[in-house]
Amino acid sequence: MTGHQNPTPAQSNPAPAPASNLMVLAKPQPFDGTRCAASEAFVGQIGLHAVTYPKIFPTNTSKVAFAVSFMKDYTETWSQPYLEKVFNGEPVVFNYFLKNFRSSFFDHNRRHCAKVDLRNLRQTGTCHTLNIALSFETNAASKAPAI
């Protein structure tokens, strides 16, 4: 025997476990049907959870169920057909849910209202220049095309 020993089979290094998502998001604010910024913020909060926690919300059904769980008052009633589909195991498509939500709750006259507000923007004796600038920026931002 020559001093050579049977080499032990090379042990493969196991792949490191994926790091858990350390980002913790606040729960979405309950949505009651308020149009304008509140509805847009709600969709943003739901979407942010869906992309931040893909393992928690891997399916269309889980995303819709999550969104519906934060609806109250009128929107709770509005969401019942989706909830029934979820309970019955019927397919739901998150993007269709969002499209219907936007159609029902987004302010579709926002651009027109912003244009009117910009045209009527005037400085009065009691209005500070900073308030005028802020009002202009707010209205101009709401007139900008959606991304």
Coordinates of N, CA and C in Angstrom, one line a residue:
M1 N 0.8 -1.2 0.0 CA 0.0 0.0 0.0 C 0.9 1.2 0.0
T2 N 0.6 2.1 -0.8 CA 1.4 3.2 -1.0 C 0.9 4.3 -0.1
G3 N 0.5 4.6 0.7 CA 0.1 5.8 1.4 C -1.1 6.5 0.8
H4 N -1.5 6.0 -0.4 CA -2.7 6.7 -0.9 C -3.9 6.1 -0.3
Q5 N -4.7 6.9 0.2 CA -5.9 6.5 0.8 C -7.1 6.8 -0.2
N6 N -8.1 6.0 0.0 CA -9.2 6.3 -0.9 C -9.7 7.7 -0.6
P7 N -9.7 8.5 -1.6 CA -10.2 9.9 -1.3 C -11.7 9.8 -1.0
T8 N -12.1 10.6 0.0 CA -13.5 10.6 0.3 C -14.2 11.4 -0.8
P9 N -15.3 11.0 -1.1 CA -16.0 11.7 -2.2 C -16.2 13.1 -1.8
A10 N -16.0 13.9 -2.8 CA -16.2 15.4 -2.6 C -17.6 15.7 -2.2
Q11 N -17.7 16.4 -1.1 CA -19.0 16.8 -0.6 C -19.4 18.1 -1.3
S12 N -20.5 18.1 -1.8 CA -21.0 19.3 -2.4 C -21.4 20.3 -1.3
N13 N -21.1 21.5 -1.5 CA -21.5 22.5 -0.6 C -23.0 22.8 -0.9
P14 N -23.8 22.7 0.1 CA -25.2 23.0 -0.1 C -25.4 24.5 -0.5
A15 N -26.3 24.8 -1.3 CA -26.6 26.2 -1.7 C -27.1 26.9 -0.4
P16 N -26.6 28.1 -0.3 CA -27.1 28.8 0.9 C -28.6 29.1 0.8
A17 N -29.2 29.0 1.9 CA -30.6 29.3 2.0 C -30.9 30.7 1.6
P18 N -31.9 31.0 0.7 CA -32.1 32.3 0.3 C -32.4 33.2 1.6
A19 N -31.9 34.4 1.5 CA -32.1 35.3 2.7 C -33.6 35.7 2.7
S20 N -34.1 35.7 3.9 CA -35.5 36.1 4.0 C -35.6 37.6 3.8
N21 N -36.7 38.0 3.3 CA -36.9 39.4 3.0 C -37.0 40.1 4.3
L22 N -36.0 41.0 4.5 CA -35.9 41.7 5.8 C -36.7 43.0 5.8
M23 N -37.2 43.3 4.6 CA -38.1 44.5 4.5 C -39.5 44.2 5.1
V24 N -39.9 45.1 6.0 CA -41.2 44.9 6.6 C -42.0 46.1 6.3
L25 N -43.1 45.8 5.6 CA -44.0 46.9 5.1 C -45.2 47.0 6.1
A26 N -45.6 48.3 6.3 CA -46.8 48.5 7.1 C -48.0 47.9 6.3
K27 N -49.0 47.5 7.1 CA -50.2 47.0 6.5 C -50.9 48.1 5.7
P28 N -51.5 47.7 4.6 CA -52.3 48.8 3.8 C -53.4 49.4 4.7
Q29 N -53.6 50.6 4.5 CA -54.7 51.3 5.2 C -56.1 50.7 4.6
P30 N -57.0 50.4 5.5 CA -58.3 50.0 5.0 C -58.9 51.0 4.0
F31 N -59.5 50.5 3.0 CA -60.1 51.3 1.9 C -61.6 51.3 2.0
D32 N -62.2 52.5 2.0 CA -63.7 52.6 2.1 C -64.4 53.1 0.9
G33 N -63.7 53.3 -0.2 CA -64.3 53.8 -1.4 C -64.0 55.2 -1.8
T34 N -63.2 55.9 -0.9 CA -62.8 57.2 -1.2 C -62.1 57.3 -2.5
R35 N -62.5 58.2 -3.4 CA -61.8 58.3 -4.7 C -60.6 59.2 -4.6
C36 N -59.9 59.3 -5.7 CA -58.7 60.1 -5.8 C -57.5 59.5 -5.2
A37 N -56.8 60.2 -4.4 CA -55.5 59.8 -3.9 C -55.6 58.6 -3.0
A38 N -56.7 58.5 -2.3 CA -56.8 57.3 -1.4 C -56.9 56.0 -2.2
S39 N -57.6 56.0 -3.3 CA -57.8 54.8 -4.0 C -56.4 54.4 -4.7
E40 N -55.7 55.4 -5.2 CA -54.5 55.2 -5.8 C -53.4 54.7 -4.8
A41 N -53.4 55.3 -3.6 CA -52.5 54.8 -2.6 C -52.8 53.4 -2.2
F42 N -54.1 53.0 -2.1 CA -54.5 51.7 -1.8 C -53.9 50.7 -2.8
V43 N -54.1 51.0 -4.1 CA -53.6 50.1 -5.1 C -52.1 50.0 -5.0
G44 N -51.4 51.1 -4.7 CA -50.0 51.1 -4.6 C -49.5 50.2 -3.4
Q45 N -50.2 50.3 -2.3 CA -49.9 49.5 -1.1 C -50.1 48.0 -1.4
I46 N -51.2 47.7 -2.0 CA -51.4 46.3 -2.3 C -50.4 45.8 -3.3
G47 N -50.1 46.5 -4.3 CA -49.1 46.1 -5.3 C -47.7 46.0 -4.7
L48 N -47.4 46.9 -3.8 CA -46.1 46.9 -3.1 C -45.9 45.6 -2.3
H49 N -47.0 45.2 -1.6 CA -46.9 43.9 -0.9 C -46.8 42.7 -1.8
A50 N -47.5 42.8 -2.9 CA -47.4 41.6 -3.8 C -46.0 41.4 -4.4
V51 N -45.3 42.5 -4.7 CA -43.9 42.4 -5.3 C -42.9 42.2 -4.2
T52 N -43.1 42.7 -3.0 CA -42.1 42.6 -1.9 C -42.2 41.2 -1.3
Y53 N -43.3 40.6 -1.3 CA -43.5 39.3 -0.6 C -44.1 38.3 -1.6
P54 N -43.3 38.0 -2.7 CA -43.9 37.1 -3.7 C -44.2 35.7 -3.1
K55 N -43.5 35.2 -2.1 CA -43.7 33.9 -1.5 C -45.0 33.9 -0.7
I56 N -45.4 35.0 -0.2 CA -46.6 35.1 0.6 C -47.8 35.2 -0.4
F57 N -47.6 35.9 -1.5 CA -48.7 36.1 -2.5 C -48.3 35.6 -3.8
P58 N -48.1 34.2 -3.9 CA -47.7 33.7 -5.2 C -48.7 33.5 -6.3
T59 N -50.0 33.7 -5.9 CA -51.0 33.4 -6.9 C -51.9 34.7 -7.0
N60 N -52.7 34.7 -8.1 CA -53.7 35.8 -8.3 C -54.7 35.7 -7.2
T61 N -55.1 34.5 -6.8 CA -56.1 34.4 -5.7 C -55.6 35.0 -4.4
S62 N -54.3 34.7 -4.1 CA -53.8 35.2 -2.8 C -53.7 36.8 -2.8
K63 N -53.4 37.3 -4.0 CA -53.3 38.8 -4.1 C -54.7 39.4 -4.0
V64 N -55.7 38.8 -4.6 CA -57.0 39.4 -4.6 C -57.6 39.2 -3.1
A65 N -57.4 38.1 -2.5 CA -57.8 37.9 -1.2 C -57.2 38.9 -0.2
F66 N -55.9 39.2 -0.4 CA -55.2 40.1 0.4 C -55.9 41.5 0.3
A67 N -56.1 41.9 -1.0 CA -56.7 43.3 -1.2 C -58.0 43.4 -0.6
V68 N -58.9 42.3 -0.8 CA -60.2 42.4 -0.3 C -60.3 42.4 1.2
S69 N -59.3 41.8 1.8 CA -59.3 41.8 3.3 C -59.1 43.2 3.9
F70 N -58.7 44.2 3.1 CA -58.6 45.6 3.6 C -59.7 46.5 3.1
M71 N -60.7 45.9 2.5 CA -61.8 46.7 2.0 C -62.9 46.8 3.1
K72 N -63.5 48.0 3.2 CA -64.6 48.1 4.2 C -65.7 49.0 3.6
D73 N -66.8 49.1 4.3 CA -68.0 49.9 3.8 C -68.4 49.5 2.4
Y74 N -68.5 50.5 1.5 CA -69.0 50.2 0.2 C -68.1 49.2 -0.6
T75 N -66.8 49.4 -0.4 CA -65.8 48.5 -1.2 C -65.9 47.1 -0.7
E76 N -66.3 46.9 0.5 CA -66.5 45.5 1.0 C -67.6 44.8 0.2
T77 N -68.7 45.6 0.0 CA -69.8 45.1 -0.8 C -69.4 44.9 -2.3
W78 N -68.7 45.9 -2.8 CA -68.2 45.8 -4.2 C -67.3 44.6 -4.4
S79 N -66.6 44.2 -3.4 CA -65.6 43.1 -3.6 C -66.2 41.7 -3.4
Q80 N -67.5 41.6 -3.0 CA -68.1 40.3 -2.7 C -68.0 39.3 -3.9
P81 N -68.3 39.7 -5.1 CA -68.2 38.7 -6.2 C -66.8 38.1 -6.3
Y82 N -65.8 38.9 -6.0 CA -64.4 38.3 -6.0 C -64.2 37.4 -4.9
L83 N -64.7 37.8 -3.7 CA -64.5 37.0 -2.5 C -65.2 35.6 -2.7
E84 N -66.4 35.6 -3.3 CA -67.1 34.4 -3.6 C -66.4 33.5 -4.5
K85 N -65.7 34.1 -5.5 CA -64.9 33.2 -6.4 C -63.7 32.6 -5.6
V86 N -63.1 33.4 -4.8 CA -62.0 32.9 -4.0 C -62.5 31.7 -3.1
F87 N -63.6 31.9 -2.4 CA -64.2 30.8 -1.6 C -64.6 29.6 -2.3
N88 N -65.0 29.8 -3.6 CA -65.5 28.6 -4.4 C -64.4 28.0 -5.2
G89 N -63.2 28.5 -5.0 CA -62.0 27.9 -5.8 C -62.1 28.3 -7.3
E90 N -62.8 29.3 -7.6 CA -62.9 29.7 -9.0 C -61.7 30.6 -9.3
P91 N -61.2 30.6 -10.6 CA -60.1 31.5 -10.9 C -60.4 32.9 -10.8
V92 N -59.5 33.7 -10.3 CA -59.6 35.2 -10.4 C -58.2 35.7 -10.9
V93 N -58.3 36.7 -11.6 CA -57.1 37.3 -12.2 C -56.8 38.7 -11.5
F94 N -55.7 38.8 -10.9 CA -55.4 40.0 -10.1 C -55.4 41.2 -11.0
N95 N -54.9 41.1 -12.2 CA -54.8 42.3 -13.1 C -56.2 42.8 -13.5
Y96 N -57.2 41.8 -13.7 CA -58.5 42.2 -14.0 C -59.2 42.8 -12.8
F97 N -58.9 42.3 -11.6 CA -59.4 42.8 -10.3 C -59.0 44.3 -10.2
L98 N -57.6 44.5 -10.5 CA -57.1 45.9 -10.4 C -57.8 46.8 -11.5
K99 N -58.0 46.3 -12.7 CA -58.6 47.1 -13.7 C -60.0 47.5 -13.3
N100 N -60.8 46.5 -12.8 CA -62.1 46.9 -12.3 C -62.1 47.8 -11.1
F101 N -61.1 47.6 -10.3 CA -61.0 48.5 -9.1 C -60.7 50.0 -9.6
R102 N -59.8 50.1 -10.5 CA -59.5 51.4 -11.0 C -60.7 52.1 -11.7
S103 N -61.4 51.3 -12.5 CA -62.6 51.8 -13.2 C -63.6 52.3 -12.2
S104 N -63.7 51.6 -11.1 CA -64.8 51.9 -10.1 C -64.4 53.0 -9.1
F105 N -63.1 53.1 -8.8 CA -62.7 54.0 -7.7 C -61.7 55.1 -8.0
F106 N -61.0 55.1 -9.2 CA -60.1 56.1 -9.5 C -60.9 57.3 -10.0
D107 N -60.3 58.5 -9.8 CA -61.0 59.7 -10.3 C -60.6 59.9 -11.8
H108 N -61.5 59.7 -12.7 CA -61.2 59.8 -14.1 C -61.2 61.2 -14.6
N109 N -61.7 62.1 -13.8 CA -61.7 63.5 -14.2 C -60.6 64.3 -13.6
R110 N -59.6 63.6 -13.0 CA -58.5 64.3 -12.3 C -57.7 65.2 -13.2
R111 N -57.4 64.8 -14.4 CA -56.7 65.6 -15.3 C -57.4 66.9 -15.6
H112 N -58.7 66.8 -15.9 CA -59.5 67.9 -16.3 C -59.6 68.9 -15.1
C113 N -59.8 68.4 -13.9 CA -59.9 69.2 -12.7 C -58.6 69.9 -12.4
A114 N -57.5 69.2 -12.7 CA -56.2 69.8 -12.5 C -55.9 71.0 -13.5
K115 N -56.4 70.8 -14.7 CA -56.2 71.9 -15.7 C -57.0 73.1 -15.3
V116 N -58.2 72.9 -14.8 CA -59.1 74.0 -14.4 C -58.5 74.7 -13.2
D117 N -58.0 73.9 -12.3 CA -57.3 74.5 -11.1 C -56.1 75.3 -11.5
L118 N -55.3 74.8 -12.4 CA -54.1 75.6 -12.9 C -54.5 76.9 -13.6
R119 N -55.6 76.8 -14.4 CA -56.0 78.1 -15.0 C -56.6 79.1 -14.0
N120 N -57.1 78.6 -13.0 CA -57.7 79.5 -12.0 C -56.8 79.9 -10.9
L121 N -55.6 79.5 -10.9 CA -54.6 79.7 -9.9 C -54.2 81.2 -9.9
R122 N -54.5 81.9 -8.8 CA -54.2 83.3 -8.7 C -53.7 83.6 -7.3
Q123 N -52.8 84.6 -7.2 CA -52.3 85.0 -5.9 C -53.2 86.1 -5.4
T124 N -53.6 85.9 -4.1 CA -54.4 86.9 -3.5 C -53.6 87.5 -2.4
G125 N -54.1 88.5 -1.8 CA -53.4 89.2 -0.7 C -53.1 88.3 0.5
T126 N -53.9 87.3 0.7 CA -53.6 86.5 1.9 C -52.9 85.2 1.6
C127 N -52.6 84.9 0.3 CA -52.0 83.7 -0.1 C -50.5 83.9 -0.3
H128 N -49.7 83.1 0.4 CA -48.3 83.2 0.2 C -47.8 82.6 -1.1
T129 N -46.7 83.1 -1.6 CA -46.1 82.6 -2.8 C -45.8 81.1 -2.7
L130 N -45.3 80.7 -1.5 CA -45.0 79.3 -1.3 C -46.2 78.4 -1.5
N131 N -47.4 78.9 -1.0 CA -48.6 78.1 -1.2 C -49.0 78.0 -2.7
I132 N -48.8 79.1 -3.4 CA -49.1 79.1 -4.8 C -48.2 78.1 -5.5
A133 N -46.9 78.1 -5.2 CA -45.9 77.2 -5.8 C -46.3 75.7 -5.5
L134 N -46.7 75.5 -4.3 CA -47.1 74.1 -3.9 C -48.3 73.7 -4.6
S135 N -49.3 74.6 -4.7 CA -50.5 74.2 -5.4 C -50.3 74.0 -6.9
F136 N -49.4 74.8 -7.5 CA -49.0 74.5 -8.9 C -48.4 73.2 -9.1
E137 N -47.4 72.9 -8.2 CA -46.7 71.6 -8.3 C -47.7 70.4 -8.1
T138 N -48.6 70.5 -7.2 CA -49.5 69.5 -6.9 C -50.4 69.3 -8.1
N139 N -51.0 70.3 -8.7 CA -51.8 70.2 -9.9 C -51.1 69.8 -11.1
A140 N -49.9 70.3 -11.3 CA -49.1 69.8 -12.4 C -48.8 68.4 -12.4
A141 N -48.5 67.9 -11.2 CA -48.1 66.5 -11.0 C -49.4 65.6 -11.3
S142 N -50.5 66.0 -10.9 CA -51.7 65.2 -11.2 C -52.1 65.3 -12.7
K143 N -51.6 66.3 -13.4 CA -51.9 66.4 -14.8 C -50.9 65.6 -15.6
A144 N -49.8 65.2 -15.0 CA -48.7 64.4 -15.7 C -49.3 63.1 -16.1
P145 N -48.7 62.5 -17.2 CA -49.2 61.2 -17.6 C -48.8 60.1 -16.6
A146 N -49.6 59.2 -16.4 CA -49.4 58.1 -15.5 C -48.2 57.2 -16.0
I147 N -47.4 56.7 -15.1 CA -46.3 55.8 -15.5 C -46.7 54.4 -15.5

